[in-house]
């Protein structure tokens, strides 16, 4: 073989070497750059059978167990945007407070009891949509839409919320609003500082899931 003929072969060999070298220097935490084959390879039998472990929010009235990427890193190794799930227990007269998920639609399946799912759409959309969903039914919550799940009955309810995103994110509506500067809240609500402080204190003390006092009276629940 002459040098001239070997040159293209050398180029091919060099580019294969460079590509391989580049692949091995990929950071496994740099998820956007992992080819799907490698994502699947990173997912083994220890990772695909799991149970909800950590309780991320809990009050005497219910709790949220998450299976998000920070609880189970294997969720980040799934192809595409990954996945996440919540197991939510809503006690009698309790509410999973209004919130939205900025990065994912939610598909919620009710496994116990009955829950009022309510939605408030974006500006110009429908002001409120609500419906009672019972055990065995599924609710679809579009990405970004403010929603809540309220148990207006005297028995416990539970649902599993699934997200087609490894990190759907949660933004709680009331507490988010009261994180804004007092001047902005004052100008928006028309309330005095004293009135605002009172509401802020109450919102801060009313951790999620919280109780509806009227329902609690009806069901004879102490709070
Ligand atoms: C849901 O159920 C509650 C309690 O039974 C009831 O008061 C409410 O009107 C129902 N809401 C809708 C939208 O059907």
Short mmCIF file of N, CA and C and ligand atoms in Angstrom, two decimals, residues 114-117 128-133 150-153 218, ligand 1:
data_model
loop_
_atom_site.label_atom_id
_atom_site.label_comp_id
_atom_site.label_asym_id
_atom_site.label_seq_id
_atom_site.Cartn_x
_atom_site.Cartn_y
_atom_site.Cartn_z
N UNK A 114 -62.39 9.32 47.52
CA UNK A 114 -62.88 10.27 46.52
C UNK A 114 -62.20 11.61 46.72
N UNK A 115 -61.85 12.26 45.61
CA UNK A 115 -61.16 13.55 45.70
C UNK A 115 -61.73 14.53 44.70
N UNK A 116 -61.89 15.78 45.13
CA UNK A 116 -62.26 16.85 44.21
C UNK A 116 -60.98 17.39 43.58
N UNK A 117 -60.83 17.16 42.28
CA UNK A 117 -59.70 17.74 41.55
C UNK A 117 -60.19 19.04 40.92
N UNK A 128 -62.34 28.22 36.34
CA UNK A 128 -62.24 27.05 37.23
C UNK A 128 -62.93 25.85 36.59
N UNK A 129 -62.29 24.70 36.71
CA UNK A 129 -62.89 23.43 36.30
C UNK A 129 -62.69 22.48 37.46
N UNK A 130 -63.73 21.75 37.84
CA UNK A 130 -63.57 20.81 38.96
C UNK A 130 -64.38 19.56 38.73
N UNK A 131 -63.95 18.49 39.33
CA UNK A 131 -64.70 17.24 39.24
C UNK A 131 -64.26 16.27 40.32
N UNK A 132 -65.22 15.48 40.81
CA UNK A 132 -64.92 14.47 41.83
C UNK A 132 -64.48 13.19 41.14
N UNK A 133 -63.33 12.70 41.54
CA UNK A 133 -62.79 11.45 40.99
C UNK A 133 -62.73 10.41 42.11
N UNK A 150 -58.72 17.77 46.72
CA UNK A 150 -59.30 17.99 48.05
C UNK A 150 -60.22 16.84 48.42
N UNK A 151 -60.04 16.36 49.63
CA UNK A 151 -60.89 15.30 50.16
C UNK A 151 -61.99 15.97 50.99
N UNK A 152 -63.20 15.97 50.45
CA UNK A 152 -64.32 16.61 51.17
C UNK A 152 -65.13 15.57 51.94
N UNK A 153 -64.64 14.36 51.96
CA UNK A 153 -65.31 13.28 52.68
C UNK A 153 -64.66 13.00 54.03
N UNK A 218 -67.97 19.06 60.18
CA UNK A 218 -68.98 18.10 59.73
C UNK A 218 -68.58 16.66 60.04
C1 LIG B 1 -67.79 17.05 44.63
O1 LIG B 1 -68.23 16.45 45.80
C2 LIG B 1 -68.52 17.38 46.84
C3 LIG B 1 -68.76 16.61 48.12
O2 LIG B 1 -69.58 15.50 47.90
C4 LIG B 1 -69.66 18.26 46.42
O3 LIG B 1 -69.96 19.19 47.43
C5 LIG B 1 -69.27 19.00 45.15
O4 LIG B 1 -70.34 19.75 44.66
C6 LIG B 1 -68.80 18.04 44.07
N1 LIG B 1 -68.17 18.84 43.03
C7 LIG B 1 -68.39 18.61 41.73
C8 LIG B 1 -67.72 19.55 40.79
O5 LIG B 1 -69.06 17.70 41.33
#
